[in-house]
């Protein structure tokens, strides 16, 4: 029997990406799955035919072989499921982002954090994309100390999900939480400190305008600008557009300081790249010193087997490798509850700022954060 034995809660599109990546880990296997949707359950069973297909979360926890858990359910279910796990069998957990979707739930997460006896790793896989990881590792030297950070994501609209849960803010937390908590996590990681001010402008301009679900129009946004100031003086900006899937690169991240600039260019999922254009783009990192001036371009290819396993440039595999090591050997998660909490708080602050026109300052941010 392998060392790391997963029980999985929710196994839709993203859950199946997790299955394919866990299968690449020599020390890990999936032994139990709970997925209430019949079609998604059948797809998951085909990927892991030896796994027990449980009828509930409690059913997964009842499988004795399970020694860690992965939550990949719709956003608004994460916190209640963590609480149920805590009450029945508190195993190490890798929980998909976001940790919670309603600001009123922050005290519940605080209570969970204080009492949960095992590691909880929050899934912030963008940290582990090879070109992004390279930028993070080299940014201090390349820039001489980051003063400005810019993240631009130009991508495809939200995909269809089971029950269309991601069409409504009440389920997702809103676009700047659901989609963008990854980027706020990157900002805070790169800054090495906490935010002190958030201001944003955003809305729904193109996508989902004519869709109706039980007579209700979707309210998720498809574009935004967000500016965040940090304790150390670093200033960061997010530009999101979710009707720009014709772009060559999906994410473009740049960090600038007194010595120069470093940037990374990250393509979107290979399955969406138009076949008539030939091979999909290779990720790049570009270093542009001020003296001597002139950019240096480094290609950062991703292992083809990892590209085939999912849509996130190999990052899901690297994330699982780290989590599996914590389960097998002990230690602390690289992305803990505080990191996941701040990412949601920054997204919520951005949603509030864009909706009200207010700048969200340090005191209000502290009220949302741990």
Short mmCIF file of C-alpha atoms in Angstrom, two decimals:
data_model
loop_
_atom_site.label_atom_id
_atom_site.label_comp_id
_atom_site.label_asym_id
_atom_site.label_seq_id
_atom_site.Cartn_x
_atom_site.Cartn_y
_atom_site.Cartn_z
CA UNK A 1 0.00 0.00 0.00
CA UNK A 2 1.28 3.48 -0.87
CA UNK A 3 2.22 5.99 1.83
CA UNK A 4 -0.22 8.79 0.92
CA UNK A 5 -3.82 7.67 0.44
CA UNK A 6 -6.29 10.35 -0.60
CA UNK A 7 -9.99 10.64 0.02
CA UNK A 8 -11.51 13.20 -2.36
CA UNK A 9 -14.55 15.39 -1.73
CA UNK A 10 -15.91 16.57 -5.08
CA UNK A 11 -14.57 15.29 -8.38
CA UNK A 12 -15.78 17.48 -11.22
CA UNK A 13 -13.55 19.10 -13.84
CA UNK A 14 -10.89 20.33 -11.40
CA UNK A 15 -11.16 17.21 -9.26
CA UNK A 16 -10.33 15.09 -12.29
CA UNK A 17 -7.24 17.22 -12.94
CA UNK A 18 -6.20 16.43 -9.37
CA UNK A 19 -6.75 12.69 -10.04
CA UNK A 20 -4.48 12.76 -13.10
CA UNK A 21 -1.73 14.56 -11.17
CA UNK A 22 -1.92 12.35 -8.07
CA UNK A 23 -1.47 9.38 -10.42
CA UNK A 24 1.98 10.78 -11.33
CA UNK A 25 3.19 10.64 -7.71
CA UNK A 26 4.92 7.33 -6.92
CA UNK A 27 4.05 7.43 -3.22
CA UNK A 28 0.38 8.45 -3.54
CA UNK A 29 -2.96 6.97 -4.59
CA UNK A 30 -6.66 7.80 -4.41
CA UNK A 31 -8.63 5.27 -2.36
CA UNK A 32 -12.04 6.96 -1.88
CA UNK A 33 -14.13 9.58 -3.72
CA UNK A 34 -17.40 11.36 -2.94
CA UNK A 35 -18.98 12.98 -6.02
CA UNK A 36 -22.79 13.42 -6.03
CA UNK A 37 -23.16 14.18 -9.76
CA UNK A 38 -23.63 10.91 -11.67
CA UNK A 39 -21.77 11.94 -14.84
CA UNK A 40 -18.76 13.31 -12.96
CA UNK A 41 -18.75 10.28 -10.65
CA UNK A 42 -18.58 7.97 -13.68
CA UNK A 43 -15.64 9.92 -15.14
CA UNK A 44 -13.80 9.84 -11.82
CA UNK A 45 -14.42 6.10 -11.45
CA UNK A 46 -12.96 5.52 -14.91
CA UNK A 47 -9.79 7.39 -13.92
CA UNK A 48 -9.42 5.57 -10.58
CA UNK A 49 -11.29 2.26 -10.95
CA UNK A 50 -9.97 0.90 -7.64
CA UNK A 51 -11.29 3.75 -5.50
CA UNK A 52 -14.32 3.37 -3.22
CA UNK A 53 -17.15 5.56 -4.52
CA UNK A 54 -18.66 6.84 -1.28
CA UNK A 55 -22.18 8.23 -0.83
CA UNK A 56 -21.16 11.13 1.43
CA UNK A 57 -18.23 12.98 2.97
CA UNK A 58 -18.71 10.85 6.08
CA UNK A 59 -18.50 7.80 3.85
CA UNK A 60 -15.04 8.87 2.65
CA UNK A 61 -13.92 9.42 6.24
CA UNK A 62 -15.14 5.93 7.13
CA UNK A 63 -12.68 4.33 4.69
CA UNK A 64 -9.90 3.28 7.05
CA UNK A 65 -7.16 3.40 4.41
CA UNK A 66 -7.68 7.15 3.81
CA UNK A 67 -4.95 9.18 5.54
CA UNK A 68 -5.42 12.59 3.88
CA UNK A 69 -8.20 14.53 2.17
CA UNK A 70 -8.67 16.76 -0.85
CA UNK A 71 -11.64 19.15 -1.06
CA UNK A 72 -12.60 20.11 -4.64
CA UNK A 73 -16.28 20.90 -4.14
CA UNK A 74 -18.01 24.19 -5.12
CA UNK A 75 -16.60 27.19 -3.26
CA UNK A 76 -19.47 27.81 -0.87
CA UNK A 77 -19.21 24.26 0.51
CA UNK A 78 -15.56 24.35 1.59
CA UNK A 79 -15.90 25.75 5.09
CA UNK A 80 -18.82 23.55 6.18
CA UNK A 81 -16.99 20.49 4.86
CA UNK A 82 -13.84 21.42 6.78
CA UNK A 83 -15.99 21.75 9.92
CA UNK A 84 -17.56 18.33 9.29
CA UNK A 85 -14.11 16.77 8.84
CA UNK A 86 -12.94 18.43 12.07
CA UNK A 87 -15.87 16.92 13.95
CA UNK A 88 -15.50 13.38 12.59
CA UNK A 89 -11.87 12.64 11.66
CA UNK A 90 -9.45 15.59 11.31
CA UNK A 91 -6.93 14.34 8.77
CA UNK A 92 -4.44 16.45 6.78
CA UNK A 93 -6.38 18.38 4.10
CA UNK A 94 -5.56 20.02 0.80
CA UNK A 95 -8.48 22.42 0.28
CA UNK A 96 -9.15 24.12 -3.02
CA UNK A 97 -9.43 27.89 -2.95
CA UNK A 98 -11.24 29.94 -1.74
CA UNK A 99 -11.46 28.90 1.89
CA UNK A 100 -14.75 30.75 2.36
CA UNK A 101 -17.08 33.00 0.36
CA UNK A 102 -18.97 35.13 2.89
CA UNK A 103 -17.25 37.73 5.11
CA UNK A 104 -19.63 36.75 7.92
CA UNK A 105 -18.02 33.28 7.97
CA UNK A 106 -14.60 34.58 9.03
CA UNK A 107 -15.20 33.78 12.77
CA UNK A 108 -16.01 30.16 11.84
CA UNK A 109 -12.69 29.87 10.01
CA UNK A 110 -10.90 31.44 12.99
CA UNK A 111 -12.38 28.78 15.29
CA UNK A 112 -11.39 26.02 12.87
CA UNK A 113 -7.87 27.36 12.61
CA UNK A 114 -7.48 27.48 16.39
CA UNK A 115 -8.65 23.92 16.99
CA UNK A 116 -7.76 21.81 13.92
CA UNK A 117 -4.97 19.40 14.91
CA UNK A 118 -3.66 18.43 11.45
CA UNK A 119 -2.16 20.41 8.52
CA UNK A 120 -4.51 22.26 6.16
CA UNK A 121 -2.86 23.27 2.87
CA UNK A 122 -4.76 25.79 0.72
CA UNK A 123 -4.58 25.16 -3.03
CA UNK A 124 -2.82 28.21 -4.47
CA UNK A 125 -1.23 26.44 -7.41
CA UNK A 126 -0.18 29.55 -9.35
CA UNK A 127 2.83 29.77 -7.01
CA UNK A 128 4.03 26.50 -8.52
CA UNK A 129 3.81 27.27 -12.24
CA UNK A 130 7.46 26.92 -13.36
CA UNK A 131 7.75 30.39 -14.99
CA UNK A 132 6.06 32.06 -12.00
CA UNK A 133 8.27 30.16 -9.55
CA UNK A 134 11.33 31.25 -11.54
CA UNK A 135 10.23 34.89 -11.40
CA UNK A 136 9.63 34.69 -7.65
CA UNK A 137 13.07 33.13 -7.07
CA UNK A 138 14.96 35.68 -9.19
CA UNK A 139 12.92 38.86 -8.61
CA UNK A 140 14.95 40.35 -5.76
CA UNK A 141 18.24 40.09 -7.65
CA UNK A 142 16.80 41.17 -11.01
CA UNK A 143 15.02 44.24 -9.63
CA UNK A 144 17.18 45.27 -6.71
CA UNK A 145 14.04 45.20 -4.55
CA UNK A 146 10.53 45.22 -6.01
CA UNK A 147 8.72 48.55 -6.01
CA UNK A 148 5.99 47.77 -8.54
CA UNK A 149 4.28 44.47 -9.36
CA UNK A 150 1.81 44.00 -12.20
CA UNK A 151 -0.31 40.92 -12.93
CA UNK A 152 -2.39 40.77 -16.10
CA UNK A 153 -4.71 37.87 -16.87
CA UNK A 154 -6.43 37.91 -20.25
CA UNK A 155 -8.36 34.67 -20.56
CA UNK A 156 -11.50 32.76 -21.53
CA UNK A 157 -14.86 33.15 -19.72
CA UNK A 158 -15.86 30.99 -16.77
CA UNK A 159 -16.40 27.40 -17.88
CA UNK A 160 -19.64 25.51 -17.34
CA UNK A 161 -19.76 23.73 -13.97
CA UNK A 162 -22.16 21.20 -12.44
CA UNK A 163 -25.37 22.97 -11.49
CA UNK A 164 -23.99 26.26 -12.88
CA UNK A 165 -22.89 27.19 -9.36
CA UNK A 166 -20.12 29.48 -10.64
CA UNK A 167 -22.58 31.88 -12.30
CA UNK A 168 -23.56 33.51 -8.99
CA UNK A 169 -21.59 35.51 -6.41
CA UNK A 170 -23.40 33.84 -3.52
CA UNK A 171 -21.78 30.53 -4.48
CA UNK A 172 -18.39 31.66 -5.76
CA UNK A 173 -17.65 34.62 -3.49
CA UNK A 174 -17.52 36.86 -6.57
CA UNK A 175 -15.01 36.89 -9.42
CA UNK A 176 -12.34 38.78 -7.46
CA UNK A 177 -12.48 36.05 -4.80
CA UNK A 178 -13.13 32.97 -6.95
CA UNK A 179 -10.73 33.69 -9.78
CA UNK A 180 -8.36 36.28 -8.41
CA UNK A 181 -7.49 35.02 -4.93
CA UNK A 182 -4.58 33.27 -6.70
CA UNK A 183 -3.18 36.64 -7.75
CA UNK A 184 -3.67 38.30 -4.40
CA UNK A 185 -1.82 35.36 -2.86
CA UNK A 186 1.04 35.93 -5.32
CA UNK A 187 1.13 39.64 -4.50
CA UNK A 188 1.37 39.01 -0.76
CA UNK A 189 3.94 36.21 -1.23
CA UNK A 190 6.16 38.41 -3.42
CA UNK A 191 5.79 41.44 -1.15
CA UNK A 192 6.63 39.40 1.93
CA UNK A 193 4.16 41.42 4.02
CA UNK A 194 0.49 42.28 4.31
CA UNK A 195 -1.62 44.79 2.34
CA UNK A 196 -2.63 48.16 3.80
CA UNK A 197 -4.94 49.50 1.07
CA UNK A 198 -7.08 48.12 -1.75
CA UNK A 199 -8.99 49.99 -4.42
CA UNK A 200 -10.73 48.52 -7.46
CA UNK A 201 -13.02 49.03 -10.41
CA UNK A 202 -14.81 46.11 -12.02
CA UNK A 203 -18.02 44.78 -13.48
CA UNK A 204 -19.84 42.58 -15.99
CA UNK A 205 -19.42 43.91 -19.51
CA UNK A 206 -19.64 41.01 -21.99
CA UNK A 207 -20.01 37.51 -20.54
CA UNK A 208 -23.20 35.72 -19.39
CA UNK A 209 -25.41 38.76 -20.00
CA UNK A 210 -28.13 36.77 -21.77
CA UNK A 211 -27.91 33.58 -19.68
CA UNK A 212 -30.72 32.70 -17.29
CA UNK A 213 -30.84 29.98 -14.64
CA UNK A 214 -34.30 29.37 -13.20
CA UNK A 215 -35.14 32.84 -14.45
CA UNK A 216 -32.15 34.45 -12.69
CA UNK A 217 -29.40 36.38 -14.48
CA UNK A 218 -25.77 35.65 -13.53
CA UNK A 219 -24.09 38.39 -11.49
CA UNK A 220 -20.42 37.40 -11.80
CA UNK A 221 -18.02 40.02 -13.18
CA UNK A 222 -15.78 39.54 -16.19
CA UNK A 223 -13.29 42.44 -15.90
CA UNK A 224 -11.54 44.49 -13.24
CA UNK A 225 -8.59 46.61 -12.23
CA UNK A 226 -7.33 46.29 -8.65
CA UNK A 227 -4.52 48.31 -6.99
CA UNK A 228 -3.01 47.11 -3.70
CA UNK A 229 -0.49 48.92 -1.48
CA UNK A 230 1.65 46.88 0.94
CA UNK A 231 3.30 47.55 4.31
CA UNK A 232 6.77 47.74 2.76
CA UNK A 233 5.74 50.32 0.15
CA UNK A 234 5.40 47.89 -2.76
CA UNK A 235 2.53 48.76 -5.06
CA UNK A 236 0.74 46.04 -7.04
CA UNK A 237 -1.90 45.99 -9.76
CA UNK A 238 -4.17 43.29 -11.18
CA UNK A 239 -5.77 43.62 -14.62
CA UNK A 240 -8.39 40.96 -15.34
CA UNK A 241 -10.24 40.44 -18.60
CA UNK A 242 -12.27 37.27 -19.12
CA UNK A 243 -13.18 37.86 -22.77
CA UNK A 244 -9.67 37.82 -24.22
CA UNK A 245 -9.05 34.14 -25.00
CA UNK A 246 -7.45 35.14 -28.33
CA UNK A 247 -4.30 36.21 -26.46
CA UNK A 248 -0.97 34.45 -27.00
CA UNK A 249 -0.25 34.45 -23.26
CA UNK A 250 -2.88 34.17 -20.55
CA UNK A 251 -0.87 35.59 -17.64
CA UNK A 252 1.80 38.27 -17.80
CA UNK A 253 3.50 39.16 -14.52
CA UNK A 254 6.14 41.88 -14.16
CA UNK A 255 8.16 43.08 -11.17
CA UNK A 256 10.17 46.31 -11.36
CA UNK A 257 12.75 47.86 -9.04
CA UNK A 258 15.71 50.25 -9.13
CA UNK A 259 17.97 47.75 -10.95
CA UNK A 260 15.54 46.54 -13.61
CA UNK A 261 12.54 44.44 -14.48
CA UNK A 262 11.71 40.74 -14.56
CA UNK A 263 8.58 39.37 -16.16
CA UNK A 264 7.06 36.01 -16.97
CA UNK A 265 4.69 35.10 -19.78
CA UNK A 266 2.42 32.11 -19.16
CA UNK A 267 0.22 30.49 -21.84
CA UNK A 268 -3.26 29.26 -21.09
CA UNK A 269 -4.43 25.63 -21.27
CA UNK A 270 -2.97 23.84 -24.28
CA UNK A 271 -6.34 22.28 -25.12
CA UNK A 272 -7.69 25.75 -25.93
CA UNK A 273 -4.79 26.75 -28.23
CA UNK A 274 -6.00 26.88 -31.87
CA UNK A 275 -4.53 23.91 -33.79
CA UNK A 276 -4.12 25.95 -36.99
CA UNK A 277 -1.52 28.13 -35.23
CA UNK A 278 0.84 25.21 -34.65
CA UNK A 279 2.49 24.42 -31.34
CA UNK A 280 1.29 26.20 -28.22
CA UNK A 281 3.55 28.97 -26.84
CA UNK A 282 6.35 28.06 -24.42
CA UNK A 283 6.42 29.99 -21.13
CA UNK A 284 9.09 32.67 -20.91
CA UNK A 285 10.90 34.69 -18.29
CA UNK A 286 12.38 38.00 -19.46
CA UNK A 287 14.97 39.93 -17.45
CA UNK A 288 15.44 43.58 -18.48
CA UNK A 289 18.24 45.33 -16.52
CA UNK A 290 18.57 49.11 -16.65
CA UNK A 291 22.34 48.93 -17.14
CA UNK A 292 23.40 47.50 -19.42
CA UNK A 293 19.98 47.92 -21.00
CA UNK A 294 18.54 45.06 -23.00
CA UNK A 295 16.21 42.16 -22.30
CA UNK A 296 17.37 38.56 -21.85
CA UNK A 297 14.76 35.92 -22.72
CA UNK A 298 14.69 32.50 -21.05
CA UNK A 299 12.27 29.80 -22.11
CA UNK A 300 10.86 27.77 -19.20
CA UNK A 301 9.26 24.69 -20.77
CA UNK A 302 6.94 22.50 -18.73
CA UNK A 303 7.20 18.70 -18.76
CA UNK A 304 4.75 17.47 -21.46
CA UNK A 305 3.38 14.79 -19.12
CA UNK A 306 2.41 17.51 -16.64
CA UNK A 307 0.82 19.63 -19.38
CA UNK A 308 -1.23 16.60 -20.40
CA UNK A 309 -2.43 16.10 -16.81
CA UNK A 310 -4.14 19.48 -16.42
CA UNK A 311 -4.70 23.10 -17.34
CA UNK A 312 -2.29 24.82 -14.94
CA UNK A 313 1.19 24.47 -16.45
CA UNK A 314 2.26 21.61 -14.20
CA UNK A 315 1.53 23.49 -10.97
CA UNK A 316 -1.09 21.02 -9.71
CA UNK A 317 1.55 18.27 -9.73
CA UNK A 318 4.13 20.33 -7.85
CA UNK A 319 1.52 21.36 -5.30
CA UNK A 320 0.55 17.73 -4.67
CA UNK A 321 4.19 16.70 -4.40
CA UNK A 322 4.64 19.22 -1.59
CA UNK A 323 1.40 18.25 0.17
CA UNK A 324 2.15 14.53 -0.09
CA UNK A 325 5.54 15.15 1.50
CA UNK A 326 3.84 16.87 4.46
CA UNK A 327 1.44 13.91 4.84
CA UNK A 328 4.24 11.34 4.63
CA UNK A 329 6.94 13.08 6.66
CA UNK A 330 5.22 15.76 8.72
CA UNK A 331 5.93 19.47 8.71
CA UNK A 332 3.95 22.57 7.90
CA UNK A 333 2.06 23.38 4.67
CA UNK A 334 3.77 25.84 2.35
CA UNK A 335 0.39 27.56 1.89
CA UNK A 336 -1.45 27.67 5.21
CA UNK A 337 -4.78 28.92 6.47
CA UNK A 338 -3.44 32.43 7.03
CA UNK A 339 -2.32 32.64 3.39
CA UNK A 340 -5.67 31.36 2.16
CA UNK A 341 -7.50 33.72 4.49
CA UNK A 342 -5.59 36.81 3.30
CA UNK A 343 -6.17 35.90 -0.35
CA UNK A 344 -9.94 35.84 0.26
CA UNK A 345 -9.85 39.03 2.37
CA UNK A 346 -8.05 40.92 -0.41
CA UNK A 347 -10.54 39.66 -2.98
CA UNK A 348 -13.48 40.65 -0.79
CA UNK A 349 -11.95 44.09 -0.23
CA UNK A 350 -11.59 44.50 -4.00
CA UNK A 351 -15.21 43.45 -4.56
CA UNK A 352 -16.39 45.98 -1.96
CA UNK A 353 -14.20 48.75 -3.36
CA UNK A 354 -15.42 48.21 -6.92
CA UNK A 355 -19.06 48.03 -5.84
CA UNK A 356 -18.97 51.12 -3.60
CA UNK A 357 -16.20 53.31 -4.97
CA UNK A 358 -14.48 53.29 -1.57
CA UNK A 359 -10.81 52.71 -0.85
CA UNK A 360 -10.49 49.86 1.65
CA UNK A 361 -7.87 50.86 4.21
CA UNK A 362 -5.71 49.01 6.70
CA UNK A 363 -8.24 48.97 9.54
CA UNK A 364 -11.02 47.50 7.42
CA UNK A 365 -8.62 44.98 5.90
CA UNK A 366 -7.53 43.86 9.37
CA UNK A 367 -11.18 43.31 10.19
CA UNK A 368 -11.47 40.87 7.28
CA UNK A 369 -8.16 39.11 7.84
CA UNK A 370 -6.90 36.82 10.61
#
